[in-house]
Amino acid sequence: MRILWIATCFLALAVAPAVAGQTEAKECAAGLDANSQQIFNAVLPKAVPGAKLKGELASATKELVKSGKLPKADAKAAATSAAKCLKLALK
């Protein structure tokens, strides 16, 4: 029983930073423009430690442009802004 309790404590400590990073990222995203928020929301579920954020950003941005939800002229700036907040989720 004691081992189970200790394992639970270690698990809670391991998860806490990930939750904190997600919270910081969402707070940052609240200040983004609508185009950047679209990209942020598309990539956030995939923004986990070890993820290749650049590839995920590129893929999501291309898909939003193809679908007509994001103007091509705004894509690079929006992705750059979204990336700043998404990096917080990787902490």
PDB file of C-alpha atoms in Angstrom:
ATOM      1  CA  MET A   1       0.000   0.000   0.000  1.00  0.00           C
ATOM      2  CA  ARG A   2       2.829   2.341   0.842  1.00  0.00           C
ATOM      3  CA  ILE A   3       4.463   1.720  -2.553  1.00  0.00           C
ATOM      4  CA  LEU A   4       1.204   2.610  -4.294  1.00  0.00           C
ATOM      5  CA  TRP A   5       1.014   5.880  -2.349  1.00  0.00           C
ATOM      6  CA  ILE A   6       4.619   6.764  -3.216  1.00  0.00           C
ATOM      7  CA  ALA A   7       4.028   5.933  -6.891  1.00  0.00           C
ATOM      8  CA  THR A   8       0.949   8.150  -6.898  1.00  0.00           C
ATOM      9  CA  CYS A   9       2.947  11.047  -5.439  1.00  0.00           C
ATOM     10  CA  PHE A  10       5.655  10.705  -8.090  1.00  0.00           C
ATOM     11  CA  LEU A  11       3.037  10.579 -10.822  1.00  0.00           C
ATOM     12  CA  ALA A  12       1.393  13.743  -9.490  1.00  0.00           C
ATOM     13  CA  LEU A  13       4.748  15.527  -9.441  1.00  0.00           C
ATOM     14  CA  ALA A  14       5.469  14.456 -13.017  1.00  0.00           C
ATOM     15  CA  VAL A  15       2.095  15.669 -14.312  1.00  0.00           C
ATOM     16  CA  ALA A  16       2.070  19.013 -12.479  1.00  0.00           C
ATOM     17  CA  PRO A  17       4.603  20.793 -14.737  1.00  0.00           C
ATOM     18  CA  ALA A  18       2.766  19.670 -17.885  1.00  0.00           C
ATOM     19  CA  VAL A  19      -0.491  21.093 -16.555  1.00  0.00           C
ATOM     20  CA  ALA A  20       1.249  24.324 -15.584  1.00  0.00           C
ATOM     21  CA  GLY A  21       2.705  24.641 -19.079  1.00  0.00           C
ATOM     22  CA  GLN A  22      -0.701  24.106 -20.680  1.00  0.00           C
ATOM     23  CA  THR A  23      -2.209  26.750 -18.415  1.00  0.00           C
ATOM     24  CA  GLU A  24       0.508  29.276 -19.288  1.00  0.00           C
ATOM     25  CA  ALA A  25       0.079  28.523 -22.978  1.00  0.00           C
ATOM     26  CA  LYS A  26      -3.681  29.090 -22.817  1.00  0.00           C
ATOM     27  CA  GLU A  27      -3.217  32.371 -20.947  1.00  0.00           C
ATOM     28  CA  CYS A  28      -0.759  33.510 -23.611  1.00  0.00           C
ATOM     29  CA  ALA A  29      -3.137  32.471 -26.405  1.00  0.00           C
ATOM     30  CA  ALA A  30      -5.905  34.630 -24.958  1.00  0.00           C
ATOM     31  CA  GLY A  31      -3.958  37.633 -26.247  1.00  0.00           C
ATOM     32  CA  LEU A  32      -3.511  36.295 -29.788  1.00  0.00           C
ATOM     33  CA  ASP A  33      -5.462  37.472 -32.812  1.00  0.00           C
ATOM     34  CA  ALA A  34      -8.109  35.181 -34.314  1.00  0.00           C
ATOM     35  CA  ASN A  35      -5.811  33.690 -36.970  1.00  0.00           C
ATOM     36  CA  SER A  36      -3.108  32.853 -34.452  1.00  0.00           C
ATOM     37  CA  GLN A  37      -5.691  31.355 -32.092  1.00  0.00           C
ATOM     38  CA  GLN A  38      -6.910  29.022 -34.851  1.00  0.00           C
ATOM     39  CA  ILE A  39      -3.401  27.667 -35.293  1.00  0.00           C
ATOM     40  CA  PHE A  40      -2.825  27.511 -31.542  1.00  0.00           C
ATOM     41  CA  ASN A  41      -6.030  25.526 -30.998  1.00  0.00           C
ATOM     42  CA  ALA A  42      -5.178  23.123 -33.817  1.00  0.00           C
ATOM     43  CA  VAL A  43      -1.687  22.403 -32.494  1.00  0.00           C
ATOM     44  CA  LEU A  44      -2.170  22.523 -28.698  1.00  0.00           C
ATOM     45  CA  PRO A  45      -3.353  18.902 -28.328  1.00  0.00           C
ATOM     46  CA  LYS A  46      -0.151  17.795 -30.067  1.00  0.00           C
ATOM     47  CA  ALA A  47       2.152  20.098 -28.059  1.00  0.00           C
ATOM     48  CA  VAL A  48       3.617  17.621 -25.614  1.00  0.00           C
ATOM     49  CA  PRO A  49       7.228  17.344 -24.472  1.00  0.00           C
ATOM     50  CA  GLY A  50       9.229  15.703 -27.230  1.00  0.00           C
ATOM     51  CA  ALA A  51       6.857  16.781 -29.996  1.00  0.00           C
ATOM     52  CA  LYS A  52       8.262  18.404 -33.116  1.00  0.00           C
ATOM     53  CA  LEU A  53       6.418  21.684 -32.820  1.00  0.00           C
ATOM     54  CA  LYS A  54       7.726  23.152 -36.076  1.00  0.00           C
ATOM     55  CA  GLY A  55       6.289  20.302 -38.143  1.00  0.00           C
ATOM     56  CA  GLU A  56       2.957  20.394 -36.321  1.00  0.00           C
ATOM     57  CA  LEU A  57       2.727  24.163 -36.837  1.00  0.00           C
ATOM     58  CA  ALA A  58       3.497  23.874 -40.534  1.00  0.00           C
ATOM     59  CA  SER A  59       0.975  21.092 -41.046  1.00  0.00           C
ATOM     60  CA  ALA A  60      -1.831  22.845 -39.160  1.00  0.00           C
ATOM     61  CA  THR A  61      -1.157  26.169 -40.880  1.00  0.00           C
ATOM     62  CA  LYS A  62      -1.186  24.602 -44.349  1.00  0.00           C
ATOM     63  CA  GLU A  63      -4.448  22.816 -43.577  1.00  0.00           C
ATOM     64  CA  LEU A  64      -6.094  26.034 -42.371  1.00  0.00           C
ATOM     65  CA  VAL A  65      -4.950  27.885 -45.498  1.00  0.00           C
ATOM     66  CA  LYS A  66      -6.166  25.067 -47.786  1.00  0.00           C
ATOM     67  CA  SER A  67      -9.546  25.012 -46.094  1.00  0.00           C
ATOM     68  CA  GLY A  68      -9.936  28.783 -46.510  1.00  0.00           C
ATOM     69  CA  LYS A  69     -10.050  29.448 -42.769  1.00  0.00           C
ATOM     70  CA  LEU A  70      -6.751  31.342 -42.761  1.00  0.00           C
ATOM     71  CA  PRO A  71      -5.629  33.878 -45.386  1.00  0.00           C
ATOM     72  CA  LYS A  72      -2.323  32.826 -46.947  1.00  0.00           C
ATOM     73  CA  ALA A  73      -0.950  36.361 -46.523  1.00  0.00           C
ATOM     74  CA  ASP A  74      -1.443  36.121 -42.748  1.00  0.00           C
ATOM     75  CA  ALA A  75      -0.245  32.543 -42.277  1.00  0.00           C
ATOM     76  CA  LYS A  76       3.428  33.116 -41.428  1.00  0.00           C
ATOM     77  CA  ALA A  77       2.805  35.881 -38.906  1.00  0.00           C
ATOM     78  CA  ALA A  78      -0.042  33.949 -37.293  1.00  0.00           C
ATOM     79  CA  ALA A  79       2.057  30.780 -36.998  1.00  0.00           C
ATOM     80  CA  THR A  80       4.949  32.731 -35.488  1.00  0.00           C
ATOM     81  CA  SER A  81       2.659  34.261 -32.858  1.00  0.00           C
ATOM     82  CA  ALA A  82       1.008  30.930 -32.078  1.00  0.00           C
ATOM     83  CA  ALA A  83       4.418  29.261 -31.715  1.00  0.00           C
ATOM     84  CA  LYS A  84       5.421  31.644 -28.916  1.00  0.00           C
ATOM     85  CA  CYS A  85       2.462  30.487 -26.840  1.00  0.00           C
ATOM     86  CA  LEU A  86       2.747  26.833 -27.840  1.00  0.00           C
ATOM     87  CA  LYS A  87       6.347  26.722 -26.621  1.00  0.00           C
ATOM     88  CA  LEU A  88       5.005  27.393 -23.129  1.00  0.00           C
ATOM     89  CA  ALA A  89       3.002  24.165 -23.309  1.00  0.00           C
ATOM     90  CA  LEU A  90       6.215  22.189 -23.779  1.00  0.00           C
ATOM     91  CA  LYS A  91       7.565  23.190 -20.359  1.00  0.00           C
TER      92      LYS A  91
END
